Short mmCIF file of C-alpha atoms and ligand atoms in Angstrom, two decimals:
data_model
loop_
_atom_site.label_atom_id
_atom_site.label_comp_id
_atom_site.label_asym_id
_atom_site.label_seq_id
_atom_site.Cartn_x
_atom_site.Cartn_y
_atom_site.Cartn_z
CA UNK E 1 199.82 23.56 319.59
CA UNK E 2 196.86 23.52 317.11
CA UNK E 3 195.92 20.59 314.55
CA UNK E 4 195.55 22.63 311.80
CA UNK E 5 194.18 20.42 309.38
CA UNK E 6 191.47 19.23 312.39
CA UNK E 7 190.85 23.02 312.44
CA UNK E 8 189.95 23.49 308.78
CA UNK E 9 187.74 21.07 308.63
CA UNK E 10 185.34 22.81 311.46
CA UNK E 11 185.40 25.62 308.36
CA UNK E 12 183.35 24.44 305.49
CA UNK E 13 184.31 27.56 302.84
CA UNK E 14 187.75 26.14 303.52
CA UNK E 15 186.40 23.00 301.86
CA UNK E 16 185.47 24.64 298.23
CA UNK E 17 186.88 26.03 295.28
CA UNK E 18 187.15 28.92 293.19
CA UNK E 19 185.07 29.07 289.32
CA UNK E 20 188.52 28.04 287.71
CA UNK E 21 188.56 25.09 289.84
CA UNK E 22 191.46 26.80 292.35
CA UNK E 23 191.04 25.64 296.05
CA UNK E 24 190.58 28.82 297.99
CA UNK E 25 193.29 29.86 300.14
CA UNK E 26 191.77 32.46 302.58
CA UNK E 27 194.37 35.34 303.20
CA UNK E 28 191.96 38.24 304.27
CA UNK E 29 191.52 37.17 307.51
CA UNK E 30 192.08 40.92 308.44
CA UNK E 31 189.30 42.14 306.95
CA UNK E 32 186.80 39.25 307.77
CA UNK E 33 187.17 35.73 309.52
CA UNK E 34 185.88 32.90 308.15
CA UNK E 35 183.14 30.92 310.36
CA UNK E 36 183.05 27.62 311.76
CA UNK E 37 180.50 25.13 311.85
CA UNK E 38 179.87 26.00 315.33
CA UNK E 39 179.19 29.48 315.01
CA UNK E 40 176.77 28.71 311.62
CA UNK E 41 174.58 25.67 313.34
CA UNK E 42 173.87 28.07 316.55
CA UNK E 43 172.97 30.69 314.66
CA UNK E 44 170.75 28.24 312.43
CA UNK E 45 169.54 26.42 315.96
CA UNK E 46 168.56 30.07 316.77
CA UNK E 47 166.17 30.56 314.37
CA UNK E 48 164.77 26.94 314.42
CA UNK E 49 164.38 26.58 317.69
CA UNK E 50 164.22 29.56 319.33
CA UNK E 51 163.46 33.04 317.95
CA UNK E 52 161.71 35.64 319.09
CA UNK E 53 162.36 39.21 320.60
CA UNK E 54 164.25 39.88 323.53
CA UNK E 55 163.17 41.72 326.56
CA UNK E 56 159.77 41.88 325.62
CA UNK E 57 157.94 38.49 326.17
CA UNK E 58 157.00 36.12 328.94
CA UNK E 59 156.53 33.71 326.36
CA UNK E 60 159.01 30.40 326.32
CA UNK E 61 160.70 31.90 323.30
CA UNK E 62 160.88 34.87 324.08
CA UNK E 63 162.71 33.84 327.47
CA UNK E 64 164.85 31.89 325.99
CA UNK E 65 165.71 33.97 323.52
CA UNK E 66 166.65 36.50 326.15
CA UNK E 67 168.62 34.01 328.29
CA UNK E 68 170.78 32.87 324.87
CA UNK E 69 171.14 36.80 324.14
CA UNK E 70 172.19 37.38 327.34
CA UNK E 71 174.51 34.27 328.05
CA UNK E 72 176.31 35.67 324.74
CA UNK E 73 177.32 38.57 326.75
CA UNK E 74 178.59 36.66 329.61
CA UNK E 75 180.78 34.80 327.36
CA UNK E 76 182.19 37.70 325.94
CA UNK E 77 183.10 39.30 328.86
CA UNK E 78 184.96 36.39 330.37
CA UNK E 79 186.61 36.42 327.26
CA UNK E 80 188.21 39.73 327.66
CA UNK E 81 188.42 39.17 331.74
CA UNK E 82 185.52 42.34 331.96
CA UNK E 83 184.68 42.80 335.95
CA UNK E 84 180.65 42.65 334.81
CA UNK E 85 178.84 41.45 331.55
CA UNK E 86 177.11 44.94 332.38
CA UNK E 87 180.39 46.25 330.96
CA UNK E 88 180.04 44.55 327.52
CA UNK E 89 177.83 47.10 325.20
CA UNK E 90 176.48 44.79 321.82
CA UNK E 91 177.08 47.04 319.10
CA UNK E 92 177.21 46.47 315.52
CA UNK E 93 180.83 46.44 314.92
CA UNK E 94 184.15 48.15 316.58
CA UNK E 95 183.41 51.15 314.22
CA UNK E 96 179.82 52.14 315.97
CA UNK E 97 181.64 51.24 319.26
CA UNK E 98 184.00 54.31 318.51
CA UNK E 99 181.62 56.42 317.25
CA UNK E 100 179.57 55.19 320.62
CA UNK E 101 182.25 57.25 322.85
CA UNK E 102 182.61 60.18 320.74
CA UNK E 103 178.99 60.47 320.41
CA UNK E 104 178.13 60.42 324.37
CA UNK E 105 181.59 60.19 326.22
CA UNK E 106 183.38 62.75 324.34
CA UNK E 107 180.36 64.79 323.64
CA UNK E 108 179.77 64.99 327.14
CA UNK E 109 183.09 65.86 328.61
CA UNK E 110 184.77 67.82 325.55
CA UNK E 111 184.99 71.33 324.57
CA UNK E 112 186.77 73.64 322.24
CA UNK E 113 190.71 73.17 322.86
CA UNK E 114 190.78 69.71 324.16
CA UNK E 115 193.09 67.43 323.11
CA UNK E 116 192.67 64.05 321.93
CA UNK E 117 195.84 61.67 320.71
CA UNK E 118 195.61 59.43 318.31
CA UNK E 119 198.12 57.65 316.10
CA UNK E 120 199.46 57.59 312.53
CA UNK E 121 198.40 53.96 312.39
CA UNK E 122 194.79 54.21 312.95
CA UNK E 123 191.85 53.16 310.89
CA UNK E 124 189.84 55.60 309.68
CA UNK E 125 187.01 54.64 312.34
CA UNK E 126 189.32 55.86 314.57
CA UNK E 127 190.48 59.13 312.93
CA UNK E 128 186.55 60.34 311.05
CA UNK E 129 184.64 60.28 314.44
CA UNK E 130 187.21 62.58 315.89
CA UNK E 131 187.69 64.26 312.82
CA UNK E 132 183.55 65.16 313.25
CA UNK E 133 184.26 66.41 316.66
CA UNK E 134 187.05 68.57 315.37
CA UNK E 135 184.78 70.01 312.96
CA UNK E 136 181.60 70.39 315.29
CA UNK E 137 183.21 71.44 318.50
CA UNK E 138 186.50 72.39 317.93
CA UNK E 139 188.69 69.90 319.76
CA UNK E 140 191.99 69.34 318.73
CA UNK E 141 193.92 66.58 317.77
CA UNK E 142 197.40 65.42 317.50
CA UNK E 143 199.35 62.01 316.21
CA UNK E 144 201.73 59.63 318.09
CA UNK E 145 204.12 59.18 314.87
CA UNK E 146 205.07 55.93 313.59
CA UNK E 147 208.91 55.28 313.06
CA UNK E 148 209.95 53.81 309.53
CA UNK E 149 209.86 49.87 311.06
CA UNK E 150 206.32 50.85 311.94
CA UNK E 151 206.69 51.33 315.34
CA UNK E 152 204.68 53.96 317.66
CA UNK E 153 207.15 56.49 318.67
CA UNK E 154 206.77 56.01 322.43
CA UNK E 155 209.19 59.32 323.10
CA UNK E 156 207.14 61.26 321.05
CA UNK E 157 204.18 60.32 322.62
CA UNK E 158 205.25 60.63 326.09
CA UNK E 159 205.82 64.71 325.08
CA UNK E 160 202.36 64.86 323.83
CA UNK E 161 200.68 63.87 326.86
CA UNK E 162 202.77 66.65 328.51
CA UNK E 163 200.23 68.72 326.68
CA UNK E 164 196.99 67.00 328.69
CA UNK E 165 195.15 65.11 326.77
CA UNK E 166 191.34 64.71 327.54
CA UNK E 167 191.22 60.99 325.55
CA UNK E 168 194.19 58.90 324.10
CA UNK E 169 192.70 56.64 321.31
CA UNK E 170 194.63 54.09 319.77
CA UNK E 171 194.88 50.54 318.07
CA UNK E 172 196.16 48.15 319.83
CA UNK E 173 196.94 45.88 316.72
CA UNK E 174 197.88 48.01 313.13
CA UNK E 175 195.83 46.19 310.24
CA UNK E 176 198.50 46.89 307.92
CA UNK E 177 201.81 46.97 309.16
CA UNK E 178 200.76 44.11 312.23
CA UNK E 179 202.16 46.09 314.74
CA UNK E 180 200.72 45.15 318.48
CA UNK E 181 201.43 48.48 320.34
CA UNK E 182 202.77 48.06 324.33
CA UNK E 183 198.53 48.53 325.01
CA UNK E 184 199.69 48.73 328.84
CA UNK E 185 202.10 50.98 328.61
CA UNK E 186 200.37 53.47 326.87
CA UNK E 187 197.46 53.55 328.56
CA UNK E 188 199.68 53.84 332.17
CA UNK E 189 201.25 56.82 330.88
CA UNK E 190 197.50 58.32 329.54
CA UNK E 191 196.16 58.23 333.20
CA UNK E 192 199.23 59.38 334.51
CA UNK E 193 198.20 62.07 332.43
CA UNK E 194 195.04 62.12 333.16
CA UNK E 195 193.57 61.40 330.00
CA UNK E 196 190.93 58.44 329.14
CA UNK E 197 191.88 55.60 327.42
CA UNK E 198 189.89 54.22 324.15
CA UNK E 199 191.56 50.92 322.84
CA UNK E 200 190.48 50.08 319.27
CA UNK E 201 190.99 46.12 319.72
CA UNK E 202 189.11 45.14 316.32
CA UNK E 203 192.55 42.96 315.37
CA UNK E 204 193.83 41.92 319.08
CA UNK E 205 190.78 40.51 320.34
CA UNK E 206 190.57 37.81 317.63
CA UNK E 207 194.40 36.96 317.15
CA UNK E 208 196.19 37.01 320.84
CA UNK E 209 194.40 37.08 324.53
CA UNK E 210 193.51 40.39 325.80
CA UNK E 211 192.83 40.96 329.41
CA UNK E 212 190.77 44.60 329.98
CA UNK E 213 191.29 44.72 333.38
CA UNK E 214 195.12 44.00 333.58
CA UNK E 215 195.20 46.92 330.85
CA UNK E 216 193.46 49.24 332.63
CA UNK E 217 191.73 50.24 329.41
CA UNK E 218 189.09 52.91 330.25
CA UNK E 219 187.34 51.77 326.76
CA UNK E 220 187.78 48.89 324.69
CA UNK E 221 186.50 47.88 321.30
CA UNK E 222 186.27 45.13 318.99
CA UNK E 223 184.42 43.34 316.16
CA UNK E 224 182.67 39.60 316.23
CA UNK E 225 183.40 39.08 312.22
CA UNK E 226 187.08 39.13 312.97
CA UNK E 227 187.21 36.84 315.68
CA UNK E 228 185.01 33.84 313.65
CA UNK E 229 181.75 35.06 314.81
CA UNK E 230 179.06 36.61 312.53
CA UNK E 231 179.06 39.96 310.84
CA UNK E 232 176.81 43.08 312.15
CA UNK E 233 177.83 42.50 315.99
CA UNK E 234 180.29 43.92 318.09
CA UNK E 235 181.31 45.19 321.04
CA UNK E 236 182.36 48.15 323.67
CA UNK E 237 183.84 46.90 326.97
CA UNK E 238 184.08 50.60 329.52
CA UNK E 239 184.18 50.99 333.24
CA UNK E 240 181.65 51.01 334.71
CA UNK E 241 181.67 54.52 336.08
CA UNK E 242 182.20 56.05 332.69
CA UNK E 243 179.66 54.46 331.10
CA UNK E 244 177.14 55.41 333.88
CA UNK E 245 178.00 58.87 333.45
CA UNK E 246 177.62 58.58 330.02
CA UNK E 247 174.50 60.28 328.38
CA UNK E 248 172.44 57.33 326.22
CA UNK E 249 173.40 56.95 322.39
CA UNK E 250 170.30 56.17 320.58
CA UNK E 251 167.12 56.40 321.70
CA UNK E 252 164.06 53.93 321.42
CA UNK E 253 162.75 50.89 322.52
CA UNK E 254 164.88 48.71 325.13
CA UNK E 255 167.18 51.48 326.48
CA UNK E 256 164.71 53.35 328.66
CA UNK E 257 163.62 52.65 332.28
CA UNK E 258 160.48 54.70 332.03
CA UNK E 259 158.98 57.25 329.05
CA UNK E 260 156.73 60.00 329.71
CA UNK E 261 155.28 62.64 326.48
CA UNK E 262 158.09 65.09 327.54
CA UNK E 263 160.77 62.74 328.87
CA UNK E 264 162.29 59.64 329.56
CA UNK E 265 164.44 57.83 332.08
CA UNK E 266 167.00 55.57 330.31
CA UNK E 267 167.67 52.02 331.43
CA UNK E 268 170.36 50.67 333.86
CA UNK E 269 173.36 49.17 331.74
CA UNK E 270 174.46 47.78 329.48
CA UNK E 271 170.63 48.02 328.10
CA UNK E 272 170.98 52.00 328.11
CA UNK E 273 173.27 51.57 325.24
CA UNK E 274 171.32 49.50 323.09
CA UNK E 275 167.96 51.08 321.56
CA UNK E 276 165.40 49.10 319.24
CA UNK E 277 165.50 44.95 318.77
CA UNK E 278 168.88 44.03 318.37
CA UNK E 279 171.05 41.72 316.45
CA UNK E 280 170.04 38.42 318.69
CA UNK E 281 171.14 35.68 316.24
CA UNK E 282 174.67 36.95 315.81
CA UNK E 283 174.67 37.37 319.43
CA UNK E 284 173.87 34.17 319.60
CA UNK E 285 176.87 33.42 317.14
CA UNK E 286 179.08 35.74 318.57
CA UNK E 287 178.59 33.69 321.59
CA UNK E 288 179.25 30.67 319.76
CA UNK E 289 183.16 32.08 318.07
CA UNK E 290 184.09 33.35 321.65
CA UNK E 291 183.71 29.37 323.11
CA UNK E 292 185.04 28.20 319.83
CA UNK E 293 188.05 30.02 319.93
CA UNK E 294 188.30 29.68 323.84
CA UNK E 295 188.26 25.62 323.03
CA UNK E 296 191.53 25.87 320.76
CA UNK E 297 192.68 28.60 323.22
CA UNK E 298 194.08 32.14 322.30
CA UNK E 299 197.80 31.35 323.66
CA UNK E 300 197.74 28.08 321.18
CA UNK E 301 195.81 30.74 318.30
CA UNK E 302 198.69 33.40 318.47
CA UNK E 303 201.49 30.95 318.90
CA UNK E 304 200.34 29.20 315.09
CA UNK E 305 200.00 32.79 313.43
CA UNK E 306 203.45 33.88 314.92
CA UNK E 307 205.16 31.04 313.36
CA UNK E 308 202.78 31.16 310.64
CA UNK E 309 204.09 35.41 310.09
CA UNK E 310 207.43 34.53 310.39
CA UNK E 311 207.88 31.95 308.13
CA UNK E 312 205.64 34.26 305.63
CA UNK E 313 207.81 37.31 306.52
CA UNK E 314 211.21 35.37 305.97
CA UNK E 315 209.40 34.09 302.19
CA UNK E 316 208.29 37.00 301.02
CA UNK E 317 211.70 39.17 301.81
CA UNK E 318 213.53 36.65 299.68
CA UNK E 319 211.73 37.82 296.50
CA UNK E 320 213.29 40.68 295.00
CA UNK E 321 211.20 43.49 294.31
CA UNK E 322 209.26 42.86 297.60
CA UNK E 323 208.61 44.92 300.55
CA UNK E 324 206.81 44.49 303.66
CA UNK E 325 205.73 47.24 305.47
CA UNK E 326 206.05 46.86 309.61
CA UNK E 327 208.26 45.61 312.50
CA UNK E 328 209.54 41.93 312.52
CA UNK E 329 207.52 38.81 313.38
CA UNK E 330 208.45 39.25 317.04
CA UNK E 331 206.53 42.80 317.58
CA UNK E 332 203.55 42.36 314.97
CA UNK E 333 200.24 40.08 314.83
CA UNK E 334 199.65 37.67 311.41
CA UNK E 335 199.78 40.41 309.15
CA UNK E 336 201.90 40.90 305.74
CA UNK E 337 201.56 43.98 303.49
CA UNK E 338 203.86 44.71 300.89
CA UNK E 339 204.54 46.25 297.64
CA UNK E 340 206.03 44.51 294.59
CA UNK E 341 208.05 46.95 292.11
CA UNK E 342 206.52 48.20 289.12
CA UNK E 343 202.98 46.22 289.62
CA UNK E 344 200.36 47.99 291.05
CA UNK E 345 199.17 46.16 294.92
CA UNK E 346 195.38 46.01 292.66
CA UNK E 347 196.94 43.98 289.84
CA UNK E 348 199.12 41.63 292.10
CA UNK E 349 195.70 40.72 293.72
CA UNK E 350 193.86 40.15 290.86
CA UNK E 351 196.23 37.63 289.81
CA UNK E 352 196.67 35.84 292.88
CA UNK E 353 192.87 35.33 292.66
CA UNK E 354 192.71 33.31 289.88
CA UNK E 355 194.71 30.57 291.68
CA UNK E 356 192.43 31.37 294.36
CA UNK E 357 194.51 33.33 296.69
CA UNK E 358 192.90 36.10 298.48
CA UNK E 359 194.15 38.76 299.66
CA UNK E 360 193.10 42.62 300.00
CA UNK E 361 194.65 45.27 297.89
CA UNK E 362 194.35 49.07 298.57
CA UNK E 363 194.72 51.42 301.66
CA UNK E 364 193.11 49.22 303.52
CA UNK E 365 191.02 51.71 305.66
CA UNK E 366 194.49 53.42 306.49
CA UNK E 367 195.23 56.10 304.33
CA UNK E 368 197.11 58.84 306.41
CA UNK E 369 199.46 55.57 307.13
CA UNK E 370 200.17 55.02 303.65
CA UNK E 371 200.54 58.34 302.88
CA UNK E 372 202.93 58.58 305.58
CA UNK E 373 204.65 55.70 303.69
CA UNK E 374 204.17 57.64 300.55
CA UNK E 375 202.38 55.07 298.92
CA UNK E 376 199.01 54.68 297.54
CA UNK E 377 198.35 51.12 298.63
CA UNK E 378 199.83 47.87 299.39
CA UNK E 379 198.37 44.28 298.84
CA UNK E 380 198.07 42.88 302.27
CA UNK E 381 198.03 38.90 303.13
CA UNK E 382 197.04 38.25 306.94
CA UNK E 383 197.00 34.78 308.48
CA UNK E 384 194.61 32.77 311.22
CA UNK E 385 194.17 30.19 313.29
CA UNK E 386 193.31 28.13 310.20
CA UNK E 387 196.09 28.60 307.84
CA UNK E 388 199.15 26.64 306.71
CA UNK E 389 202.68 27.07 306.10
CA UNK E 390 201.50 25.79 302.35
CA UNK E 391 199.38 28.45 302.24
CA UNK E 392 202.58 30.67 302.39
CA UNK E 393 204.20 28.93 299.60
CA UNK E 394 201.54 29.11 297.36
CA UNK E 395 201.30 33.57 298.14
CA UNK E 396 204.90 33.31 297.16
CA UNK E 397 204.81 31.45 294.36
CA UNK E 398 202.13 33.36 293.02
CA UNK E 399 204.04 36.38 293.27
CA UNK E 400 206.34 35.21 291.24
CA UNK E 401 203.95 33.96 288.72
CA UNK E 402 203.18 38.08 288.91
CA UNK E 403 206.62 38.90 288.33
CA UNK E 404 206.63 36.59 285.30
CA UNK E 405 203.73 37.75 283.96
CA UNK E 406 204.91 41.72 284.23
CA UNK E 407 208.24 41.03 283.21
N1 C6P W 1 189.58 46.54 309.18
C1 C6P W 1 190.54 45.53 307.20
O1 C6P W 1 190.45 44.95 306.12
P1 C6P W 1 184.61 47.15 311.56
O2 C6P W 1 184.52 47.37 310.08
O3 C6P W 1 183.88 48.21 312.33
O4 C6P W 1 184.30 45.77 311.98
O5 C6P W 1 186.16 47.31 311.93
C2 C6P W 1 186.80 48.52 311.69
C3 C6P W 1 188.23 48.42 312.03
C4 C6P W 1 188.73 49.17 313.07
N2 C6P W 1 190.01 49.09 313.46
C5 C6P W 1 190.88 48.28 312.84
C6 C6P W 1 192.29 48.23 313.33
C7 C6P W 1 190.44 47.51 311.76
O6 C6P W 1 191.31 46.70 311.15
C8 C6P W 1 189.10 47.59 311.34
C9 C6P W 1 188.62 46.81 310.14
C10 C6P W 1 189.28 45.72 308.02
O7 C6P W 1 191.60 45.94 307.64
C11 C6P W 1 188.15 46.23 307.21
S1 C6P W 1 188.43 47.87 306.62
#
C-alpha cells in the first residue's frame, strides 16, 4: 500500500498555501496532475545539461538529447505493455491523438454512410473530430447509451454493431461519472464486428494499469499531464499495421525519409507521425512520471484512490441535498461529481476555494452527458495517488459550510 504522506512530500505545490493562508487541497486531479520533484528536476536537468534538437546533430548534445527523447518512448511503451516503442506516437495531448486517427486513419478508410460508435459519455475530443467528419464526408454516427447509474448499455451496444461499424471509439474511464467501461469486452465484440477500435485512455492510463496488448486495442490514447508528467505531451499507442497504412498527419521537418520539389517520401515510424522539433523536455518529463509512477506501482496507485472514492462516495451521500452522478466505488475510477440543491455546481466551487479546496465546476468537457442528465453542470472532486482520507473530510465539511451559507 502507498505512504501517503512520503508521497506528498515528492510534490512540492502540495507543500503551499492559498492567499487566505488555506493549505491547498488538490481535488482536480481529473483535469491536471500535479508533478513531482522527479518529473520537475529532469525536465530542469534537461535544459542544464543537455538541450539541443533531436534528430538533427552529431553533436554530444544533440545525441544525447536524442537518446533521452527516445528512451522516453521506451518507457512509455513498457508502461502500457506496447509490442514496439515504434508503436508509441508523441503527440501533444490525447485530444491531437484523436484528431491524429480521424485525420489520416479515418480519412483514409471512410466514406459517406459509414458508421462510427461512440458513447454518451465521451469528451468532446472524442465527439468534435467525428462530428468534423460527419460534416465533411458524411459518415454517420451513433451512441452506446448510458443507463441512469452511468453505466454503458452493453445490450444496446451489442445491436449497434449489428449495423457494421467502420470504428468504435470510446473512453475507457468517464471524467465525470468515473465509470471504467469493460475496455476488453468492447473492443472483442468491435472486431467481431469488424470494426477498429480507438480507446480514449486520457483517465485510465494515469489511475489503474492498462495493458494494450491484452486489450487488443487497435488505437489507444492518453495524456502525460494526467499521469504526473508535464503538460503539452501525449501519446497514441496503434498497431503497427494500421499505422503503416496510415497516410502522414502533418508535414515538415522530421517525418520524411526523403523530399524532392514535387514530392516526398515520409519516414519509417513512429517519426512519420511527428513533423517539426518536438516537445523534447516534456518528453523527457513524461519519461520521468511514467518511472515515477511505475516506482509506487499502478496496482498500489488504484488500490489508494478506490478506498480513497469510496470513503468519499459513502461522505458525500450522507449530506442531504447531495448527488453523485455514476456507478458505485466498485465500477468507477477516483472520481466524484455531484450536484447540491438549490446552489449552482459554480458557486459551491467558489466557496470551497477559499478554504483552498479545488475542485472543477461546469460540464466538464461533457456536455451531451449532462444534458443527458438534464443538467447544466456538476462540481466534480477527483482523487490521486497523493490524497488523503482528510482531504475528504475537509470537501465535506465545506459543503456544508455551502449549505450554511445558502440557507
Ligand atoms: N479532461 C477534465 O477536466 P487533453 O486535454 O487532450 O489532455 O485531454 C482531453 C480528454 C479526453 N478524454 C477524457 C476522458 C478527458 O477527461 C480529457 C480531459 C479534463 O475532465 C480536461 S477537459
Amino acid at each position: 500500500m502507498l505512504n501517503v504522506e512520503e508521497i506528498r512530500r515528492d510534490f512540492p505545490i502540495l507543500q503551499r498555501q492559498t492567499a487566505s493562508g488555506a493549505r491547498v487541497t488538490y481535488l482536480d486531479s481529473t483535469a491536471t496532475s500535479q508533478k513531482p520533484l522527479a518529473v520537475i528536476e529532469a525536465m530542469n536537468d534537461f535544459y542544464r545539461r543537455s538541450n539541443a534538437n533531436i534528430h538533427r546533430g552529431v553533436h554530444t548534445l544533440a545525441e544525447e538529447s536524442t537518446a533521452l527523447y527516445e528512451n522516453a518512448r521506451e518507457k512509455i511503451a513498457k508502461f502500457i505493455n506496447a509490442p514496439s516503442a515504434r508503436q508509441i506516437i508523441y503527440t501533444r495531448n490525447t485530444t491531437e491523438s484523436i484528431n491524429l486517427v480521424a485525420h489520416t486513419w479515418a480519412r483514409a478508410n471512410l466514406k459517406a454512410g459509414d458508421l462510427v460508435i461512440l458513447t454518451e459519455m465521451e469528451h468532446h475530443s472524442n465527439l468534435v473530430p467525428w462530428h468534423m467528419l460527419a460534416a465533411e464526408r458524411g459518415i454517420e454516427l451513433d451512441f452506446i447509451p448510458v443507463t441512469e447509474d452511468g453505466l454503458l448499455d452493453l445490450d444496446a451496444c451489442r445491436s449497434l454493431l449489428t449495423r457494421g461499424p467502420k470504428l468504435v471509439a470510446f473512453t475507457h474511464m468517464s471524467n465525470v461519472l468515473g465509470t471504467v467501461n469493460p475496455a476488453a469486452e468492447i473492443i472483442r465484440l468491435a472486431h467481431e464486428a469488424g470494426a477498429v477500435t480507438l480507446v480514449d485512455g486520457a483517465q485510465s492510463v494515469p489511475h489503474f494499469a492498462v495493458d494494450v496488448q491484452a486489450l487488443e486495442a487497435d488505437f489507444y490514447a492518453f495524456s502525460a499531464h494526467k499521469m504526473c508528467g508535464p503538460t503539452g505531451i501525449g501519446a497514441l499507442y496503434g498497431k503497427t499495421s494500421l499505422l503503416e497504412s496510415m497516410p502522414p498527419f502533418l508535414g515538415g521537418g522530421d517525418m520524411i525519409k526523403e523530399v524532392k520539389l514535387r514530392s516526398f517520401r515520409p519516414n519509417s515510424l513512429p517519426h512519420k507521425f511527428e513533423a517539426g522539433t518536438p516537445a523534447i523536455a516534456e518528453a523527457v518529463g513524461f519519461g520521468a512520471a511514467v518511472d515515477y509512477l511505475s516506482k509506487v506501482g499502478m496496482a498500489n496507485i488504484s488500490a489508494h484512490e478506490h478506498e480513497i472514492t469510496e470513503y468519499a462516495l459513502e461522505r458525500l451521500e450522507e449530506i442531504p441535498g447531495v448527488k453523485v452522478f455514476g456507478p458505485s466505488a466498485d465500477k468507477k475510477g477516483g472520481v466524484a461529481a455531484f450536484t447540491l440543491e438549490g446552489v449552482h455546481p459554480h458557486d459551491v466551487a467558489q466557496i470551497l476555494d477559499q478554504d483552498g479546496i479545488a475542485v472543477r465546476a461546469g460540464h466538464h468537457c461533457a456536455q451531451p452527458l449532462h444534458e443527458k442528465f438534464g443538467i447544466p453542470a456538476t462540481t466534480r472532486a477527483s482523487f490521486y495517488l497523493y490524497n488523503t482520507k482528510e482531504e475528504v473530510d475537509l470537501l465535506v465539511n465545506g459543503i456544508y459550510k455551502v449549505k450554511k451559507m445558502f440557507g
